[in-house]
Amino acid sequence: MIRFGPAGIPLSCKGRTLKDGIEDVHNMSLTAMEIQLVRVNTYKDYPEEEHIGKTIRTIEDGLVLEIYRDGCVISDPDEEIEEDDELIYLNTGIVHNFAELGALGDMAKRLDVSVSLHTPNYIDLGSNSDLTPMCMNYLRYAGQLVNELNGDVVVTSLGLYDGSCSSDEIDDNIVENLGDLVDWWQGAGLKPKIGIEITGQQDVYGSLDQVLDICDIFGDAVVPVLDFPHYHSRGCGCLVEPADYVNVIDQVLPYCDGKFYARFAGVEHDGEGNELRLTPIKKGDLVFEKLGDALADMCPDGTIISSSPLLEHDAMYMRIIYERMVNKRVAKAIRASKKKEAAATEE
């Protein structure tokens, strides 16, 4: 089964809450939604008197993700809040409080909508600058959100080659920092996978080889995220025929337990390995019908997120094209079977 859905709340959605988005995705006969964590603004505050003895799950006035106590950060949502604690709030439009996450996760499951989340695009685990500890926190917050939503994947890039240090140093820093994150992730008992995204520029960490190397290092904790327009751009327009798609999907499937996660859109690139901009699927030189052909022949399980500017429109377009191709193959197989049966009867 291939799930299709938009990267964010549908553009046509009248409400802009996560609840509205999930319901609209379901009503469009789509089965996936990738939440966009565009801004991450946090602040600390002391608990109100009525918060004492409560837990993160039971605070209604704000999205509390962690407790700061005696110089240590506590992420357990069932830890009771003490008088001298500080609460770490996440100021985002995703939900109003932590309890709402669980309720929305239950709703998404009832509506058969698979939920994932994309971190901000400026994640930097390579430079070890002042931004790196903040990005580590952003990834931790994303993991806690998706875990409570009962989601599958936290999609992220890892950093860029900005000249602050050598490429080898940046590579080493990324592996070390990601290792620390994976240790924390597993210690906190988070179930979603960390999805490492193939990126679309040469000066950004995230070629297919680099992503698969990361998966080799960290095993089941991470999965590759096959961003087709990014991969196509890095490869100077390399995805042309169905066989090209089959080749790259075959490379990532062993790391996904047979269930891949991907993103698709039209794309314009400079022909030198760099993406310029994402476009609607019917523009640019990346043709979904070629991918549809490959998927209809391979029949893998997976999720394809529309990162097109036309979000849900192109998600529905992909679903319709893919289902049409599958139905043609099924009809052809039925006709062949009936013809074979008729021939056997005549004999």
Short mmCIF file of C-alpha atoms in Angstrom, two decimals:
data_model
loop_
_atom_site.label_atom_id
_atom_site.label_comp_id
_atom_site.label_asym_id
_atom_site.label_seq_id
_atom_site.Cartn_x
_atom_site.Cartn_y
_atom_site.Cartn_z
CA MET A 1 0.00 0.00 0.00
CA ILE A 2 1.22 3.49 -0.86
CA ARG A 3 -0.04 6.34 1.31
CA PHE A 4 -0.27 9.85 -0.14
CA GLY A 5 -0.62 13.15 1.67
CA PRO A 6 0.50 16.79 1.87
CA ALA A 7 3.49 18.40 3.57
CA GLY A 8 1.47 20.52 5.95
CA ILE A 9 -2.13 21.49 6.56
CA PRO A 10 -3.98 21.49 3.21
CA LEU A 11 -4.10 24.90 1.56
CA SER A 12 -7.86 24.57 1.11
CA CYS A 13 -8.43 23.79 4.79
CA LYS A 14 -10.68 26.46 6.32
CA GLY A 15 -9.21 25.98 9.78
CA ARG A 16 -5.46 26.08 10.38
CA THR A 17 -5.21 23.73 13.34
CA LEU A 18 -3.72 20.25 13.22
CA LYS A 19 -7.15 18.78 13.95
CA ASP A 20 -8.63 20.59 10.94
CA GLY A 21 -5.75 19.41 8.77
CA ILE A 22 -6.08 15.74 9.68
CA GLU A 23 -9.84 15.81 9.10
CA ASP A 24 -9.43 17.51 5.73
CA VAL A 25 -6.76 15.03 4.63
CA HIS A 26 -9.14 12.18 5.44
CA ASN A 27 -12.05 13.85 3.65
CA MET A 28 -9.88 14.10 0.51
CA SER A 29 -9.29 10.33 0.61
CA LEU A 30 -5.63 10.89 1.46
CA THR A 31 -3.96 8.78 4.12
CA ALA A 32 -0.85 10.68 5.27
CA MET A 33 0.12 14.11 6.54
CA GLU A 34 3.55 15.53 7.28
CA ILE A 35 3.38 18.25 9.93
CA GLN A 36 5.70 21.20 9.29
CA LEU A 37 7.55 22.44 12.36
CA VAL A 38 8.46 25.72 10.74
CA ARG A 39 9.30 27.76 13.83
CA VAL A 40 10.56 26.52 17.17
CA ASN A 41 10.15 29.12 19.90
CA THR A 42 10.60 28.00 23.49
CA TYR A 43 10.56 29.77 26.82
CA LYS A 44 10.92 28.85 30.49
CA ASP A 45 8.47 29.76 33.21
CA TYR A 46 7.91 28.76 36.81
CA PRO A 47 4.84 26.62 37.46
CA GLU A 48 1.67 28.20 38.73
CA GLU A 49 0.37 26.97 42.05
CA GLU A 50 -2.24 24.81 40.35
CA HIS A 51 0.51 23.08 38.33
CA ILE A 52 2.25 21.63 41.40
CA GLY A 53 1.73 17.88 41.58
CA LYS A 54 0.43 17.73 38.03
CA THR A 55 2.26 16.29 35.03
CA ILE A 56 3.06 17.64 31.56
CA ARG A 57 0.11 15.63 30.24
CA THR A 58 -2.39 17.40 32.49
CA ILE A 59 -1.39 21.06 32.00
CA GLU A 60 -4.01 22.70 29.80
CA ASP A 61 -2.71 26.29 29.49
CA GLY A 62 0.23 25.83 27.13
CA LEU A 63 2.34 23.15 25.48
CA VAL A 64 4.88 22.06 28.10
CA LEU A 65 7.44 19.58 26.79
CA GLU A 66 10.03 19.33 29.54
CA ILE A 67 10.79 20.09 33.16
CA TYR A 68 14.03 21.81 34.18
CA ARG A 69 15.07 20.69 37.67
CA ASP A 70 18.41 21.13 39.48
CA GLY A 71 20.28 21.68 36.22
CA CYS A 72 18.74 18.62 34.55
CA VAL A 73 16.09 18.32 31.86
CA ILE A 74 13.26 15.84 32.50
CA SER A 75 11.30 14.72 29.45
CA ASP A 76 9.04 12.15 31.09
CA PRO A 77 5.45 13.43 30.53
CA ASP A 78 4.30 11.54 33.64
CA GLU A 79 6.80 13.18 36.01
CA GLU A 80 5.07 15.21 38.74
CA ILE A 81 5.89 18.92 38.74
CA GLU A 82 7.56 20.33 41.86
CA GLU A 83 7.48 23.84 43.26
CA ASP A 84 11.06 24.82 42.33
CA ASP A 85 10.92 23.41 38.81
CA GLU A 86 10.98 25.44 35.63
CA LEU A 87 8.71 24.42 32.77
CA ILE A 88 9.91 24.50 29.16
CA TYR A 89 7.09 25.64 26.88
CA LEU A 90 6.99 25.22 23.12
CA ASN A 91 5.23 28.14 21.46
CA THR A 92 3.78 26.66 18.28
CA GLY A 93 0.49 26.58 16.44
CA ILE A 94 0.46 22.77 16.26
CA VAL A 95 -1.55 22.16 19.44
CA HIS A 96 -2.55 24.01 22.60
CA ASN A 97 -1.24 21.49 25.15
CA PHE A 98 0.42 18.09 25.49
CA ALA A 99 -2.81 16.20 26.15
CA GLU A 100 -4.17 17.35 22.79
CA LEU A 101 -1.36 15.47 21.03
CA GLY A 102 -2.59 12.11 22.28
CA ALA A 103 -6.19 12.88 21.35
CA LEU A 104 -5.17 13.93 17.84
CA GLY A 105 -3.04 10.82 17.47
CA ASP A 106 -6.08 8.68 18.34
CA MET A 107 -8.21 10.61 15.86
CA ALA A 108 -5.63 10.19 13.09
CA LYS A 109 -5.52 6.45 13.74
CA ARG A 110 -9.34 6.20 13.53
CA LEU A 111 -9.31 8.12 10.26
CA ASP A 112 -6.40 6.03 8.91
CA VAL A 113 -4.12 9.06 8.47
CA SER A 114 -0.43 8.35 9.07
CA VAL A 115 1.26 11.30 10.80
CA SER A 116 4.89 12.41 10.49
CA LEU A 117 6.76 15.66 11.08
CA HIS A 118 9.40 17.68 9.24
CA THR A 119 11.84 19.71 11.34
CA PRO A 120 12.92 23.25 10.40
CA ASN A 121 15.18 23.39 7.33
CA TYR A 122 18.02 25.11 9.20
CA ILE A 123 19.05 22.09 11.30
CA ASP A 124 22.84 22.16 11.80
CA LEU A 125 24.57 19.26 13.55
CA GLY A 126 27.86 19.76 11.72
CA SER A 127 29.41 23.09 12.66
CA ASN A 128 29.22 22.71 16.46
CA SER A 129 28.39 26.41 16.57
CA ASP A 130 25.94 28.05 18.98
CA LEU A 131 23.15 26.86 16.70
CA THR A 132 23.97 23.15 17.08
CA PRO A 133 22.73 22.67 20.70
CA MET A 134 19.51 24.47 19.75
CA CYS A 135 19.04 22.14 16.78
CA MET A 136 19.60 19.13 19.03
CA ASN A 137 16.79 20.45 21.21
CA TYR A 138 14.55 20.99 18.19
CA LEU A 139 15.05 17.35 17.20
CA ARG A 140 14.26 16.20 20.74
CA TYR A 141 11.09 18.29 20.78
CA ALA A 142 10.07 16.90 17.38
CA GLY A 143 10.57 13.36 18.65
CA GLN A 144 8.41 13.98 21.71
CA LEU A 145 5.63 15.52 19.61
CA VAL A 146 5.54 12.70 17.05
CA ASN A 147 5.81 10.02 19.72
CA GLU A 148 2.75 11.37 21.53
CA LEU A 149 0.91 11.66 18.21
CA ASN A 150 1.71 7.98 17.61
CA GLY A 151 3.42 9.06 14.38
CA ASP A 152 6.01 7.21 12.34
CA VAL A 153 8.88 9.45 11.29
CA VAL A 154 10.66 12.70 12.19
CA VAL A 155 12.13 13.98 8.92
CA THR A 156 15.26 16.11 9.11
CA SER A 157 18.37 17.22 7.29
CA LEU A 158 21.63 17.28 9.25
CA GLY A 159 23.75 20.25 8.25
CA LEU A 160 25.70 22.06 5.56
CA TYR A 161 29.27 22.68 4.55
CA ASP A 162 29.48 26.35 5.49
CA GLY A 163 33.26 26.77 5.57
CA SER A 164 33.39 26.99 9.36
CA CYS A 165 35.54 23.83 9.39
CA SER A 166 36.65 21.13 6.99
CA SER A 167 34.22 18.73 5.32
CA ASP A 168 35.69 15.81 7.26
CA GLU A 169 35.21 17.65 10.56
CA ILE A 170 31.61 18.44 9.70
CA ASP A 171 30.98 14.81 8.77
CA ASP A 172 32.49 13.66 12.07
CA ASN A 173 30.50 16.21 14.08
CA ILE A 174 27.26 15.10 12.42
CA VAL A 175 27.89 11.46 13.29
CA GLU A 176 28.85 12.31 16.88
CA ASN A 177 25.91 14.62 17.50
CA LEU A 178 23.43 12.28 15.85
CA GLY A 179 24.82 9.50 18.03
CA ASP A 180 24.10 11.56 21.15
CA LEU A 181 20.58 12.21 19.86
CA VAL A 182 19.97 8.53 19.15
CA ASP A 183 21.17 7.61 22.65
CA TRP A 184 18.77 10.13 24.18
CA TRP A 185 15.95 9.07 21.83
CA GLN A 186 16.25 5.42 22.78
CA GLY A 187 16.68 6.24 26.47
CA ALA A 188 13.46 8.25 26.38
CA GLY A 189 11.67 5.29 24.77
CA LEU A 190 10.57 7.23 21.68
CA LYS A 191 9.08 4.98 18.99
CA PRO A 192 9.23 7.11 15.78
CA LYS A 193 12.21 6.73 13.49
CA ILE A 194 14.61 9.56 12.75
CA GLY A 195 14.28 10.09 8.99
CA ILE A 196 17.44 11.41 7.34
CA GLU A 197 16.49 13.34 4.23
CA ILE A 198 18.37 13.28 0.94
CA THR A 199 19.14 16.95 0.28
CA GLY A 200 19.13 18.96 -2.93
CA GLN A 201 22.36 20.99 -2.89
CA GLN A 202 25.98 19.95 -3.14
CA ASP A 203 26.99 22.08 -0.15
CA VAL A 204 24.44 20.39 2.14
CA TYR A 205 25.12 17.06 3.84
CA GLY A 206 22.74 14.45 2.48
CA SER A 207 23.73 12.59 -0.67
CA LEU A 208 22.20 9.13 -1.02
CA ASP A 209 25.53 7.53 -0.08
CA GLN A 210 25.88 9.72 3.01
CA VAL A 211 22.33 8.95 4.13
CA LEU A 212 22.78 5.21 3.69
CA ASP A 213 26.14 5.37 5.51
CA ILE A 214 24.35 7.02 8.45
CA CYS A 215 21.76 4.23 8.38
CA ASP A 216 24.55 1.65 8.45
CA ILE A 217 26.05 3.33 11.53
CA PHE A 218 22.86 3.72 13.57
CA GLY A 219 20.80 0.77 12.38
CA ASP A 220 17.09 0.65 13.13
CA ALA A 221 17.07 4.05 14.91
CA VAL A 222 17.19 5.92 11.59
CA VAL A 223 15.68 5.50 8.13
CA PRO A 224 16.44 7.17 4.79
CA VAL A 225 13.92 9.69 3.48
CA LEU A 226 13.87 9.54 -0.30
CA ASP A 227 13.20 13.10 -1.41
CA PHE A 228 12.84 12.59 -5.16
CA PRO A 229 13.21 16.25 -6.28
CA HIS A 230 16.30 16.61 -4.08
CA TYR A 231 17.83 13.39 -5.40
CA HIS A 232 16.97 14.35 -8.98
CA SER A 233 18.61 17.76 -8.54
CA ARG A 234 21.78 16.38 -6.94
CA GLY A 235 22.02 13.92 -9.81
CA CYS A 236 21.67 16.67 -12.45
CA GLY A 237 18.30 15.35 -13.64
CA CYS A 238 19.03 11.64 -13.17
CA LEU A 239 15.44 10.38 -12.73
CA VAL A 240 14.18 9.95 -16.28
CA GLU A 241 12.81 6.45 -16.78
CA PRO A 242 10.96 4.05 -14.44
CA ALA A 243 14.16 2.00 -14.15
CA ASP A 244 15.91 5.02 -12.58
CA TYR A 245 13.27 5.11 -9.85
CA VAL A 246 13.43 1.35 -9.35
CA ASN A 247 17.19 1.61 -8.87
CA VAL A 248 17.06 4.20 -6.10
CA ILE A 249 14.04 2.65 -4.36
CA ASP A 250 15.82 -0.72 -4.34
CA GLN A 251 18.76 0.93 -2.59
CA VAL A 252 16.69 2.39 0.26
CA LEU A 253 14.20 -0.44 0.84
CA PRO A 254 16.63 -2.66 2.81
CA TYR A 255 17.00 0.18 5.34
CA CYS A 256 13.24 0.71 5.72
CA ASP A 257 12.07 -2.77 6.63
CA GLY A 258 10.34 -2.82 3.26
CA LYS A 259 8.30 0.36 3.89
CA PHE A 260 9.85 3.50 2.44
CA TYR A 261 9.13 7.17 3.16
CA ALA A 262 9.44 9.67 0.31
CA ARG A 263 8.61 13.20 -0.83
CA PHE A 264 7.71 14.31 -4.34
CA ALA A 265 7.22 17.57 -6.24
CA GLY A 266 8.17 19.15 -9.51
CA VAL A 267 11.59 20.77 -9.42
CA GLU A 268 13.84 23.19 -11.23
CA HIS A 269 17.59 22.68 -10.87
CA ASP A 270 20.74 24.24 -12.30
CA GLY A 271 22.05 21.09 -14.00
CA GLU A 272 25.13 21.17 -11.78
CA GLY A 273 23.70 19.25 -8.85
CA ASN A 274 21.75 22.01 -7.11
CA GLU A 275 18.01 22.46 -6.65
CA LEU A 276 16.66 25.91 -7.45
CA ARG A 277 13.02 25.61 -6.41
CA LEU A 278 10.15 23.16 -6.03
CA THR A 279 7.30 23.47 -8.51
CA PRO A 280 3.89 21.89 -9.12
CA ILE A 281 4.26 18.31 -10.34
CA LYS A 282 3.17 19.12 -13.91
CA LYS A 283 6.03 21.62 -14.23
CA GLY A 284 9.76 20.98 -14.16
CA ASP A 285 11.42 17.90 -15.61
CA LEU A 286 10.54 15.35 -12.89
CA VAL A 287 7.64 13.22 -14.16
CA PHE A 288 5.46 11.42 -11.61
CA GLU A 289 4.06 9.00 -14.19
CA LYS A 290 7.52 7.41 -14.42
CA LEU A 291 7.57 6.89 -10.66
CA GLY A 292 3.99 5.59 -10.81
CA ASP A 293 5.05 3.00 -13.38
CA ALA A 294 7.91 1.87 -11.17
CA LEU A 295 5.74 1.61 -8.06
CA ALA A 296 2.94 -0.24 -9.87
CA ASP A 297 5.46 -2.87 -10.96
CA MET A 298 7.31 -3.08 -7.63
CA CYS A 299 4.23 -2.93 -5.34
CA PRO A 300 6.16 -1.79 -2.22
CA ASP A 301 4.65 -0.35 0.94
CA GLY A 302 5.38 3.29 1.64
CA THR A 303 4.36 6.90 2.07
CA ILE A 304 4.77 9.67 -0.51
CA ILE A 305 4.36 13.23 0.72
CA SER A 306 3.56 16.04 -1.71
CA SER A 307 6.05 18.87 -1.10
CA SER A 308 4.71 20.67 -4.17
CA PRO A 309 3.43 24.24 -3.82
CA LEU A 310 0.04 22.71 -4.67
CA LEU A 311 0.21 20.46 -1.58
CA GLU A 312 -3.05 18.48 -1.43
CA HIS A 313 -3.91 18.98 -5.10
CA ASP A 314 -0.73 17.22 -6.18
CA ALA A 315 -1.08 14.59 -3.44
CA MET A 316 -4.49 13.67 -4.88
CA TYR A 317 -3.09 13.77 -8.42
CA MET A 318 -0.37 11.28 -7.46
CA ARG A 319 -2.87 8.96 -5.78
CA ILE A 320 -5.17 8.98 -8.81
CA ILE A 321 -2.34 8.34 -11.30
CA TYR A 322 -0.86 5.55 -9.18
CA GLU A 323 -4.23 3.83 -8.62
CA ARG A 324 -4.99 4.07 -12.34
CA MET A 325 -1.70 2.34 -13.18
CA VAL A 326 -2.28 -0.40 -10.59
CA ASN A 327 -5.82 -0.99 -11.87
CA LYS A 328 -4.56 -1.34 -15.44
CA ARG A 329 -2.11 -4.02 -14.35
CA VAL A 330 -4.80 -5.84 -12.38
CA ALA A 331 -7.19 -5.76 -15.34
CA LYS A 332 -4.44 -7.02 -17.65
CA ALA A 333 -3.66 -9.89 -15.28
CA ILE A 334 -7.36 -10.82 -15.07
CA ARG A 335 -7.68 -10.84 -18.86
CA ALA A 336 -4.58 -13.00 -19.19
CA SER A 337 -5.91 -15.40 -16.57
CA LYS A 338 -9.28 -15.72 -18.31
CA LYS A 339 -7.57 -16.28 -21.65
CA LYS A 340 -5.44 -19.03 -20.13
CA GLU A 341 -8.50 -20.67 -18.57
CA ALA A 342 -10.37 -20.54 -21.90
CA ALA A 343 -7.45 -22.12 -23.71
CA ALA A 344 -7.29 -24.90 -21.13
CA THR A 345 -11.03 -25.54 -21.47
CA GLU A 346 -10.77 -25.87 -25.27
CA GLU A 347 -8.04 -28.46 -24.89
#
